[in-house]
Short mmCIF file of C-alpha atoms and ligand atoms in Angstrom, two decimals:
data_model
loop_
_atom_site.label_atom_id
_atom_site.label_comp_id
_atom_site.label_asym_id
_atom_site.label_seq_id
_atom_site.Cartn_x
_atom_site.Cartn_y
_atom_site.Cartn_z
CA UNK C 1 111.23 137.67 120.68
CA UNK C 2 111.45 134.44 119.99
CA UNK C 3 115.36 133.38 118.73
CA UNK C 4 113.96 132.21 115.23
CA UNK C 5 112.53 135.42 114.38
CA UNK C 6 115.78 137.42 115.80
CA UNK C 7 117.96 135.77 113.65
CA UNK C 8 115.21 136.05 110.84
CA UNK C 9 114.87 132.18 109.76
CA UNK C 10 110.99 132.79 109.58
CA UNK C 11 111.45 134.60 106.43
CA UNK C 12 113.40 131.07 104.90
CA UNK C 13 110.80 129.09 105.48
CA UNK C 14 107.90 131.27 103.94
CA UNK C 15 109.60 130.98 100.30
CA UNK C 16 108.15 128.99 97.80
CA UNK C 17 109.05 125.19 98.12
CA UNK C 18 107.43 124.01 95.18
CA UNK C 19 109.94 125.85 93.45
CA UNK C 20 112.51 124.54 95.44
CA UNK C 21 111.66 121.13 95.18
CA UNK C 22 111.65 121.92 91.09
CA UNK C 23 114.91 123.16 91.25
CA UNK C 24 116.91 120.50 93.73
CA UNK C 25 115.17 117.22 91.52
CA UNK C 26 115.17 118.74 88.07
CA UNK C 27 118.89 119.88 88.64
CA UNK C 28 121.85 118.43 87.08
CA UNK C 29 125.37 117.38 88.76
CA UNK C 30 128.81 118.52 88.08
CA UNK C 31 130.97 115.10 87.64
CA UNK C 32 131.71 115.39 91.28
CA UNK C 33 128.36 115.49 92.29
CA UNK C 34 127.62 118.80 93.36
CA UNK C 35 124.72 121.00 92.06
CA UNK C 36 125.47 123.04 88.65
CA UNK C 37 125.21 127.01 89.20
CA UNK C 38 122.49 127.24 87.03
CA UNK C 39 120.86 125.75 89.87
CA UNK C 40 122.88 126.96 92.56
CA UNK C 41 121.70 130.66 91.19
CA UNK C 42 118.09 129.90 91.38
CA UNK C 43 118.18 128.43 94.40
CA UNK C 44 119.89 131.63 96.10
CA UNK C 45 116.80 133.69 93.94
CA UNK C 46 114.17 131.46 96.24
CA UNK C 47 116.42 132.01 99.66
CA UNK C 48 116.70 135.48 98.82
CA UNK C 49 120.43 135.11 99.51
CA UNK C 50 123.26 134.08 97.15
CA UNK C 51 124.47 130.81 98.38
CA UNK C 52 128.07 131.68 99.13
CA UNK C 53 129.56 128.24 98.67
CA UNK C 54 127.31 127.23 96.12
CA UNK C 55 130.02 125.26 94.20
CA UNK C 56 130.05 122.72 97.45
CA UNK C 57 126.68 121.94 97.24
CA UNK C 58 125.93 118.13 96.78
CA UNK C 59 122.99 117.53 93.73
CA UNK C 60 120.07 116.40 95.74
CA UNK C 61 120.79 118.02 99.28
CA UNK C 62 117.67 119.90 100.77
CA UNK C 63 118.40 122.96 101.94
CA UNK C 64 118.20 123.05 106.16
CA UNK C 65 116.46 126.04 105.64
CA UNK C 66 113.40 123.85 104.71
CA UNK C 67 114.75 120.51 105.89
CA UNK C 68 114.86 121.44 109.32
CA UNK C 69 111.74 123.80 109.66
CA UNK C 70 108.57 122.47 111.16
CA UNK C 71 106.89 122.66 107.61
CA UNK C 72 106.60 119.19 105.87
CA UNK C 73 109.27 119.43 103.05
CA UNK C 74 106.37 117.87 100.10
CA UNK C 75 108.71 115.99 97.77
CA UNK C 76 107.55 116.31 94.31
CA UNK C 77 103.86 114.37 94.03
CA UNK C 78 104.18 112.71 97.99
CA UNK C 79 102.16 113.61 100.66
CA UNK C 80 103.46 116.42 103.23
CA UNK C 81 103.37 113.83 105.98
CA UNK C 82 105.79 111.40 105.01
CA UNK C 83 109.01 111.99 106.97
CA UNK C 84 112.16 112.11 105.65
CA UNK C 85 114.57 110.01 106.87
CA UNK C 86 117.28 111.37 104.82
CA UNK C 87 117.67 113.83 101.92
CA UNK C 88 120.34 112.66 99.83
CA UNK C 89 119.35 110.38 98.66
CA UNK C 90 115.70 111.13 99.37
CA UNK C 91 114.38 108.41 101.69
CA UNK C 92 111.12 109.08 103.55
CA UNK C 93 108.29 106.71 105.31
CA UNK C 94 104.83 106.83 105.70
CA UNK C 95 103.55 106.78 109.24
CA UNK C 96 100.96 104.00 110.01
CA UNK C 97 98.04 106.25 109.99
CA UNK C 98 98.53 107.23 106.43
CA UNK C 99 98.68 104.03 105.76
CA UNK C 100 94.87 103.46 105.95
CA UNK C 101 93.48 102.75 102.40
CA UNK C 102 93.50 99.36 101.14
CA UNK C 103 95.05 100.72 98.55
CA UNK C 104 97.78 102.89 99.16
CA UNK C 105 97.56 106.36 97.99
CA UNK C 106 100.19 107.18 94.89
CA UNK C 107 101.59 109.91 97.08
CA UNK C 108 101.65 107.85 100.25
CA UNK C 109 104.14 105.38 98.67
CA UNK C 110 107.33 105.36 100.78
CA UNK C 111 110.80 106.19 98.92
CA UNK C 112 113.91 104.69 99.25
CA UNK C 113 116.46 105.59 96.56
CA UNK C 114 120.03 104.75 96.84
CA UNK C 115 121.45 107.37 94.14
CA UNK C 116 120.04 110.32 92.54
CA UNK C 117 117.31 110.05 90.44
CA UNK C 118 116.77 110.98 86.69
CA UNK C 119 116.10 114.56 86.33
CA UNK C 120 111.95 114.82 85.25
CA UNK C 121 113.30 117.23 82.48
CA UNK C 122 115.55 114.48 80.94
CA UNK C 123 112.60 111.16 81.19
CA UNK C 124 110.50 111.21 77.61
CA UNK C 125 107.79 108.37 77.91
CA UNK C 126 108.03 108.37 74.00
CA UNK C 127 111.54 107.21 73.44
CA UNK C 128 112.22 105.18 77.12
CA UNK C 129 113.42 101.95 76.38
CA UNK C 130 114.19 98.17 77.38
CA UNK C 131 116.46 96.18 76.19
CA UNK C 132 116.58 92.57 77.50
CA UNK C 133 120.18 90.74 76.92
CA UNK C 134 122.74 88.43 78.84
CA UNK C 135 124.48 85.05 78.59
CA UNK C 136 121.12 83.60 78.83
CA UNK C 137 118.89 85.43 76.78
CA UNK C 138 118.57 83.72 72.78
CA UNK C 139 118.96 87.37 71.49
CA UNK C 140 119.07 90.75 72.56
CA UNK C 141 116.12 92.89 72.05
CA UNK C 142 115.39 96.21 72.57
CA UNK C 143 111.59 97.29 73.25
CA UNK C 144 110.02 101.16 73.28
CA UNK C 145 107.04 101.89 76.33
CA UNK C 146 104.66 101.87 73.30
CA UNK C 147 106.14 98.35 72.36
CA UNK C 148 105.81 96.77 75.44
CA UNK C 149 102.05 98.66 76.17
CA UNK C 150 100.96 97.38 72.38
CA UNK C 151 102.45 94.14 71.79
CA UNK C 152 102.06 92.40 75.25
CA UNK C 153 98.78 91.82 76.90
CA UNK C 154 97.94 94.23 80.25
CA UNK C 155 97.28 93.39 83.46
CA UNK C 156 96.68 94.84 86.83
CA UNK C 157 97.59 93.63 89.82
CA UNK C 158 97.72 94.79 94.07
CA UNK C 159 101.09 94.13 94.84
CA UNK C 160 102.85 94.59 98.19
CA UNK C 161 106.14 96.53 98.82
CA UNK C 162 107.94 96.56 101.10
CA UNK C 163 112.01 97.61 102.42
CA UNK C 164 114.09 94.88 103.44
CA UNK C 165 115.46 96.93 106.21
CA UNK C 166 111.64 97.97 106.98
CA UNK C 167 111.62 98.10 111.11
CA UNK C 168 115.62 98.33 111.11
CA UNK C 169 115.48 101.64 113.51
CA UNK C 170 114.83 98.66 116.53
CA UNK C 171 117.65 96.56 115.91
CA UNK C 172 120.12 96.39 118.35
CA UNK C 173 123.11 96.58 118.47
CA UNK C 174 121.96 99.00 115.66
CA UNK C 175 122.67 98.68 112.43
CA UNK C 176 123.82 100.79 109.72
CA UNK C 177 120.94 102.68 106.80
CA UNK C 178 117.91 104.19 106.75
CA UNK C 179 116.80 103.81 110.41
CA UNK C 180 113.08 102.74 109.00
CA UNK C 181 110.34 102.71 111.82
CA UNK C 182 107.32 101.04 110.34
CA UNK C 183 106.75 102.73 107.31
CA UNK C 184 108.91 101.51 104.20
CA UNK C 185 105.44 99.34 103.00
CA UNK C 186 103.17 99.87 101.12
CA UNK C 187 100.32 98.34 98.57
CA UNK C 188 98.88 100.44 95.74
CA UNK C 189 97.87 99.01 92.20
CA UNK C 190 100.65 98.06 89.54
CA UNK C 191 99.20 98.15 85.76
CA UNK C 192 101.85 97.32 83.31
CA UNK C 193 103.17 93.69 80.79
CA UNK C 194 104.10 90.59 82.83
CA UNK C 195 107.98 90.12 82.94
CA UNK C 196 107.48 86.47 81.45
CA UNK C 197 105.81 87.63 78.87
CA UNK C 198 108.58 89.77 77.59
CA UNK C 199 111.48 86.86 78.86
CA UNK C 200 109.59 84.91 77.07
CA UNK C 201 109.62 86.87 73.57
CA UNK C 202 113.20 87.64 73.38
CA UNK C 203 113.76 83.94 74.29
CA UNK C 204 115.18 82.11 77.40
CA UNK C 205 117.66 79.73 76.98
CA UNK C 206 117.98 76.07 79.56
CA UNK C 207 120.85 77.70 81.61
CA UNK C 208 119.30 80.80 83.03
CA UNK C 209 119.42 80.97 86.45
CA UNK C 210 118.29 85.20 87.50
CA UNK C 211 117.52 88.00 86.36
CA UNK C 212 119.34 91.35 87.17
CA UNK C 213 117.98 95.03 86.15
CA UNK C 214 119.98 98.37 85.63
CA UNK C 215 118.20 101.84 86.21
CA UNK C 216 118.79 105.30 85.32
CA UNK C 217 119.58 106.69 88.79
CA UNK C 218 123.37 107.88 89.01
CA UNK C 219 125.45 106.94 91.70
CA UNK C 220 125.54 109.50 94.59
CA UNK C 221 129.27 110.27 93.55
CA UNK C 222 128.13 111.95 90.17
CA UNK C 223 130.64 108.64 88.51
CA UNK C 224 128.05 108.09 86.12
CA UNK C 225 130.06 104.94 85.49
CA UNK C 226 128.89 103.63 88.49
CA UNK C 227 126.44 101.18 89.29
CA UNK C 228 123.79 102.65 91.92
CA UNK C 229 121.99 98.80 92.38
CA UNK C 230 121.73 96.11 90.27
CA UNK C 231 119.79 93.39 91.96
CA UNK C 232 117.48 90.79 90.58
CA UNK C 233 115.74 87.79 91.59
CA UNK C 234 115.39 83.96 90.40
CA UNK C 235 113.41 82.82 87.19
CA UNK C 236 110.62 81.20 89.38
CA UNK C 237 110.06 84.39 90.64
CA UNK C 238 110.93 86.24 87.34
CA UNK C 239 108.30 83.87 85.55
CA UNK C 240 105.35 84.57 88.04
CA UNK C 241 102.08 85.52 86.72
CA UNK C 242 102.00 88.88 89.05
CA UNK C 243 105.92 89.72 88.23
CA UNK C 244 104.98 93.22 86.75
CA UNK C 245 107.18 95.25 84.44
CA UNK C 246 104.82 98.34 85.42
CA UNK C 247 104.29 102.26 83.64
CA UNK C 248 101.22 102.48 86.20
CA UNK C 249 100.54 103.02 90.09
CA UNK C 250 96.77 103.23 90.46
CA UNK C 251 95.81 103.99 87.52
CA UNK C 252 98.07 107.34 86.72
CA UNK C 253 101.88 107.80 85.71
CA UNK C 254 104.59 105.94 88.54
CA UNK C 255 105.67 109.46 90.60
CA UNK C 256 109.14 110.58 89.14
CA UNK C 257 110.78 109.04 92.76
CA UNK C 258 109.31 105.72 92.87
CA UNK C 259 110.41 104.75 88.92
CA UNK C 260 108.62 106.28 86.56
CA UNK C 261 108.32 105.49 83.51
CA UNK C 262 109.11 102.00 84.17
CA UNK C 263 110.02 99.69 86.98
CA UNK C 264 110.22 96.15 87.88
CA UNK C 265 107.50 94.97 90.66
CA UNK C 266 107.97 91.88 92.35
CA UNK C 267 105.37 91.74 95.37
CA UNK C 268 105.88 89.96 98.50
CA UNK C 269 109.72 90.29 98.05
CA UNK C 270 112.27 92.48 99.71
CA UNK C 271 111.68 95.98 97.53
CA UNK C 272 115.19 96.27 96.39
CA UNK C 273 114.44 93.69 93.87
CA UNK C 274 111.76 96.07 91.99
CA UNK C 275 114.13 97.87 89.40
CA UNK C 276 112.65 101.69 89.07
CA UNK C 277 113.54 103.65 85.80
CA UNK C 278 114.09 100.65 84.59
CA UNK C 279 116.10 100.09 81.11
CA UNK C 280 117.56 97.09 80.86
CA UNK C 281 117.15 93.54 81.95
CA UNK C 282 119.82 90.92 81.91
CA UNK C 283 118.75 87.02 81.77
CA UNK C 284 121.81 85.37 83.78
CA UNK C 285 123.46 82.10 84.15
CA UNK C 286 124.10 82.35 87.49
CA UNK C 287 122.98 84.17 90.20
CA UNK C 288 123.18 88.58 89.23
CA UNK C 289 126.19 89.81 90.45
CA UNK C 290 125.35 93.27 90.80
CA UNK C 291 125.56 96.25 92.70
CA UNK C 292 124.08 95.54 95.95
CA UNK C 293 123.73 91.85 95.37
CA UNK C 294 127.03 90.63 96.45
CA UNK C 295 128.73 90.67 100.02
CA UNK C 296 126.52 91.80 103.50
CA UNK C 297 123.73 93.70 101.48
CA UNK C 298 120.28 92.64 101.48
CA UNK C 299 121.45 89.09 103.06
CA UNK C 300 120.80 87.67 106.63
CA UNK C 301 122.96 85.21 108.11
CA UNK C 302 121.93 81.70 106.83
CA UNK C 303 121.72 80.40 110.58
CA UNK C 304 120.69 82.25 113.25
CA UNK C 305 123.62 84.49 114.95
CA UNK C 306 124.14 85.91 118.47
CA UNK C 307 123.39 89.83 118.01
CA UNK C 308 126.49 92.05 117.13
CA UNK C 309 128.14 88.96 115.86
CA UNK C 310 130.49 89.44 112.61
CA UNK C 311 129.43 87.48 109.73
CA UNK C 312 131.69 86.54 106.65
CA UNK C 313 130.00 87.09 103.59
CA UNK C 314 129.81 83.30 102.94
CA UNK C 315 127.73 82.52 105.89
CA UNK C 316 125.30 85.29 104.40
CA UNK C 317 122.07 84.37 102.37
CA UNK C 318 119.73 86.20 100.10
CA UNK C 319 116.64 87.34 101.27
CA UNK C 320 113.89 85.95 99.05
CA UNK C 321 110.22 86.07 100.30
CA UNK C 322 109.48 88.74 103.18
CA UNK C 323 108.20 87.04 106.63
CA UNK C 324 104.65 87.40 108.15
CA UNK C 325 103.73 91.09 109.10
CA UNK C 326 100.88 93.91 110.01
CA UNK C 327 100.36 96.87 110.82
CA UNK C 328 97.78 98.96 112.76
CA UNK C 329 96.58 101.63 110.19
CA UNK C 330 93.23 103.07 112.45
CA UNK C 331 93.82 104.52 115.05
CA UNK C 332 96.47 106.39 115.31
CA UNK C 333 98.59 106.02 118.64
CA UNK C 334 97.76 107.72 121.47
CA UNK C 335 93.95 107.60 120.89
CA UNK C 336 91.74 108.39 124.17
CA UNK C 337 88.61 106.66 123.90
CA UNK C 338 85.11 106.76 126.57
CA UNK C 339 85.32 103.95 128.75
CA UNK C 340 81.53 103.03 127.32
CA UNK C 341 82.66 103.28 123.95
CA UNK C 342 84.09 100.16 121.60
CA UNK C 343 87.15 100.85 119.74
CA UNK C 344 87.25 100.39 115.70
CA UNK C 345 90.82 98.86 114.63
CA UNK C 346 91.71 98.12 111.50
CA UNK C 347 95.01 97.56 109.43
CA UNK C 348 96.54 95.14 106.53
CA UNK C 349 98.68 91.71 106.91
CA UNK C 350 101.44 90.73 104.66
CA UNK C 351 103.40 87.17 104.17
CA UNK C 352 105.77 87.37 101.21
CA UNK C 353 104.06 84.98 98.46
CA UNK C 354 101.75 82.86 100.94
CA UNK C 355 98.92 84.25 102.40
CA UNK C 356 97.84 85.45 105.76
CA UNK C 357 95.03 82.83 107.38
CA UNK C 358 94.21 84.94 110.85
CA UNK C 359 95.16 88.24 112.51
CA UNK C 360 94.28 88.50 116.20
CA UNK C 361 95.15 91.55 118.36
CA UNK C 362 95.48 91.36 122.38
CA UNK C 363 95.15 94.23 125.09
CA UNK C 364 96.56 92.79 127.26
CA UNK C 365 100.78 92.57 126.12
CA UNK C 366 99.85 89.33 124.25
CA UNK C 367 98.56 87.26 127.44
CA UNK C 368 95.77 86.89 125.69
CA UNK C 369 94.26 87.02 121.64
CA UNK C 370 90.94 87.40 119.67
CA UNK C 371 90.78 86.93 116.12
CA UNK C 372 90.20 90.08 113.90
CA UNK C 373 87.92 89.87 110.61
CA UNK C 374 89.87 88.87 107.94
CA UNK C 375 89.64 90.12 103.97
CA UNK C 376 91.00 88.49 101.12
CA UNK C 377 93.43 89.19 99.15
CA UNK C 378 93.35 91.22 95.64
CA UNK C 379 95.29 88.41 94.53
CA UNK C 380 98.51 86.93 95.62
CA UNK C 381 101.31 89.15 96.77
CA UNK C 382 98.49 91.45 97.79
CA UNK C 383 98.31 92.79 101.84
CA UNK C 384 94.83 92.02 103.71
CA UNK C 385 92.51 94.06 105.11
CA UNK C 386 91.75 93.25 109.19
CA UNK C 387 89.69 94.98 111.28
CA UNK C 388 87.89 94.62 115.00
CA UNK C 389 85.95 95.86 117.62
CA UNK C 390 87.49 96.03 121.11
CA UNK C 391 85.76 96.16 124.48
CA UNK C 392 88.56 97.31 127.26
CA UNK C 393 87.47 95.94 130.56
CA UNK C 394 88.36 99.24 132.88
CA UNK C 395 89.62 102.45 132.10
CA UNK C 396 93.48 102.62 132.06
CA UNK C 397 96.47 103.24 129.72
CA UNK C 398 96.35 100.13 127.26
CA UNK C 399 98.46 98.65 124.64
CA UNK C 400 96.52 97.05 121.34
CA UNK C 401 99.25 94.72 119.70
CA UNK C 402 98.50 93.05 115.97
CA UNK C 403 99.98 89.67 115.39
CA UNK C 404 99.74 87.74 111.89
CA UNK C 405 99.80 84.34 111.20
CA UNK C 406 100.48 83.03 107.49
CA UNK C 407 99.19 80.12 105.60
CA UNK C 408 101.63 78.17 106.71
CA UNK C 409 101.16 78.39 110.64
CA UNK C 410 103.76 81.17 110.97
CA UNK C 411 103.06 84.03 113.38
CA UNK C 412 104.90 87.43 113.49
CA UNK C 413 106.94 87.51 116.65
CA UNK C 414 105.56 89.24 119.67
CA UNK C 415 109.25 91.63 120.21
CA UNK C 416 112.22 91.80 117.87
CA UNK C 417 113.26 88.59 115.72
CA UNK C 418 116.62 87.24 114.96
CA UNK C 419 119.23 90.09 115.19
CA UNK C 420 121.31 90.47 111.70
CA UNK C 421 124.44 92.49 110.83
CA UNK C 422 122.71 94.94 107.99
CA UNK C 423 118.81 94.80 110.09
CA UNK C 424 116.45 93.69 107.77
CA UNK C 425 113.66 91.60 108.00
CA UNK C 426 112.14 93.06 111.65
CA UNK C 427 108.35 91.48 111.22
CA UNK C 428 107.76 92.57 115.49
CA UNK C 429 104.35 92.88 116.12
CA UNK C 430 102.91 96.11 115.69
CA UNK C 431 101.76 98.39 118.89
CA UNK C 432 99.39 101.42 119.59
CA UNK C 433 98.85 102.93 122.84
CA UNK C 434 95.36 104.01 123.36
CA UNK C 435 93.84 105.42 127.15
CA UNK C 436 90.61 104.76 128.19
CA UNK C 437 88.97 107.56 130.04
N1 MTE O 1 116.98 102.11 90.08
C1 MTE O 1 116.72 101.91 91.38
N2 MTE O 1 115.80 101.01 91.74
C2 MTE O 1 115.52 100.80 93.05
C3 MTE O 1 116.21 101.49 94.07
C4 MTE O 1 117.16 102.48 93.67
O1 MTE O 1 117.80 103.15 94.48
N3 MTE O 1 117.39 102.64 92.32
N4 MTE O 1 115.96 101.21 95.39
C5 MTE O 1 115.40 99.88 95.67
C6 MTE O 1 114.97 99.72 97.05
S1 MTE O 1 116.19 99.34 98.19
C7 MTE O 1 113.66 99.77 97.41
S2 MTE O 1 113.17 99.44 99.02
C8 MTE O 1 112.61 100.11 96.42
C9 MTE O 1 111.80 101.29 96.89
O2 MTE O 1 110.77 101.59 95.99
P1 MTE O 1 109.97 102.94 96.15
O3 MTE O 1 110.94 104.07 96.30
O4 MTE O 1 109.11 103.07 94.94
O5 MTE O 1 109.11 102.83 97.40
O6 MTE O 1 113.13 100.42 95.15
C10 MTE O 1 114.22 99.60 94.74
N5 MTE O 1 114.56 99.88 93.36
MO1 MO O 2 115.10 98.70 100.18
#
């Protein structure tokens, strides 16, 4: 008998998820952070066993009983084939091959929270606000979801996301966080007011320098008087046409874990910048001092450093715009392919706020290149579409590598780029392996 079934963890995994997933997300905290027993009793109902030290157990946790079972934990509205990087908070990536639609799927969006989010029972679209204040806003306003919807003209716009620490898990020596593969990227539609608009109507006096946003995630410690992340970005950026304060992801409701019923988009730039459950905005008069804005996090070293080098926090810059990148979407990795057959590739190309001007892919560990076809953008801060069909010369094992170039000339680099203390910004060109038989 297999030792699973011995010890009887088959019968964990059969009970109902859904439920789970209802319960764990939906819960509320003690002030120390662990899981009420309101919650803690239900959840021993679904395991069929009381959960003996139920009072220990942190809000948000997922139980190894599913966690660690071969069945995809589905978080609430995502697809069963993310993977979960780690469950409290609830970070998960999308491999490349469910990254294939020009527009990303509303449950193929990665997740990257850095606190727990707002229980679903405790978000009511109808009486969400916004209020918009700070040493550099003329007043201080306050706005309702139907206010913003009604009194500020819509638009819809692709927009790019993607993690700052998006291809981190390469880095090395490695560095600490969410060891993100490939997958923290990702480009659905946004449908919502543009921020300017808004900046604009509660007024925006001559000194204002950034804007910084505050969301109703608590901090992982149950402190509700703590700040989970408060970044922000400059007014240029603030005041762009495709800056999105957004109620929409294709065309439906945000999912509950990536901000609904409001968040900040800003495409093109390092994620962490777009604000979910979103309610309130300060206009600054100096650059946001936040939670997560200060000290090592989401900053590079202004000038290149030698890897595992120690960097004081002065010598540490802000990461605006995110570098040149793609990824191979179709096929997946390890495809085996008939020596007389032609292989179909395809994937999307990202620069930050330029565009990309050519994708070319090489078989042969970038010796050589040939250009890719090439789509246009949506509109700017929007990935591109590429695609090809490759001839391989001799059967063989063979490597199909994707390299970008941007508007401006820049191409992704080949193996790892500049090493940095927190790992962000790893734009490596992308790799399948494919066989030829
Ligand atoms: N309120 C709030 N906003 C947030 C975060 C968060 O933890 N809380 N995480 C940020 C980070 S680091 C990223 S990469 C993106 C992730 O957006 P997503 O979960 O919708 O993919 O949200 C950003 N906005
Ligand atoms: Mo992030």
């Amino acid at each position: 008998m297999p030792e699973n079934k011995k010890i009887g963890l088959h019968t964990l995994y059969q009970t109902d998820k859904t439920k789970a997933e209802k319960i764990l997300l939906g819960a509320s905290a003690n002030r120390r952070g662990f899981l009420k027993s309101g919650a803690i009793a239900a959840l021993g109902t679904l395991l069929g066993a009381p959960v003996v030290f139920g009072k220990n157990y942190p809000s948000g946790l997922i139980p190894a009983a599913w966690a660690d079972s071969d069945l995809p934990f589905s978080l609430p509205g995502k697809n069963g084939g993310l993977v979960i990087l780690n469950d409290r908070p609830i970070n998960a990536e999308t491999p490349p091959h469910l990254l294939d639609d020009k527009i990303t799927p509303a449950d193929l969006l990665f997740v990257r929270n850095n606190g727990i989010p707002p229980e679903a029972g405790s978000i009511d679209p109808q009486t969400w606000t916004l209020t918009v204040e700070g040493e550099s806003a003329a007043r201080s306003k306050t706005y309702t979801l139907a206010d913003l919807k009604s009194k500020f003209k819509n638009y819809t716009y692709q927009l790019t996301l993607e993690c700052g620490g998006n291809g981190r898990k390469e880095f090395n020596p490695p560095a600490k966080g969410n060891q993100w593969t490939t997958g923290a990227v990702g480009c659905p539609t946004w449908t919502g007011v543009r921020l300017k608009d808004v900046l604009n109507d509660v007024g925006v006096k001559n000194d204002a320098v950034y804007i910084g946003y505050y969301g109703k995630d608590t901090h992982l410690s149950g402190d509700t008087a703590k700040t989970v992340i408060s970044r922000g970005v400059p007014m240029v950026k603030a005041m762009q046409d495709e800056s999105l304060l957004a109620w929409q992801m294709n065309g439906a409701d945000i999912p509950l874990l990536n901000g609904h019923p409001l968040r900040l988009v800003f495409g093109g730039w390092p994620a962490s910048c777009s604000g979910k459950w979103l309610h309130k905005i300060v206009i600054r008069n100096r650059v946001h001092d936040g939670s997560k804005m200060t000290g090592q996090s989401y900053r590079v070293p202004c000038t290149p450093v030698a890897p595992g080098t120690k960097v004081p926090d002065e010598e540490m810059c802000i990461i605006e715009t995110m570098p040149v990148k793609s990824l191979i979407t179709f096929p997946k990795t390890g495809a085996t392919i008939k020596r007389s057959q032609k292989l179909p590739i395809r994937g999307h190309a990202w620069a930050g706020d330029t565009s990309i001007k050519a994708v070319d892919y090489s078989i042969d560990f970038g010796a050589t290149w040939q250009k890719c076809n090439l789509e246009a953008a949506a509109n700017l801060n929007a990935w591109q579409h590429f695609s090809a069909q490759i001839t391989f010369p001799q059967s063989g094992y063979y490597e199909v590598w994707a390299r970008a170039t941007d508007a401006a000339g820049t191409a992704q680099p080949m193996l790892l780029p500049g090493w940095n203390p927190r790992g962000y910004l790893n734009n490596a060109c992308h790799r399948i392996a494919v066989k030829v038989q």
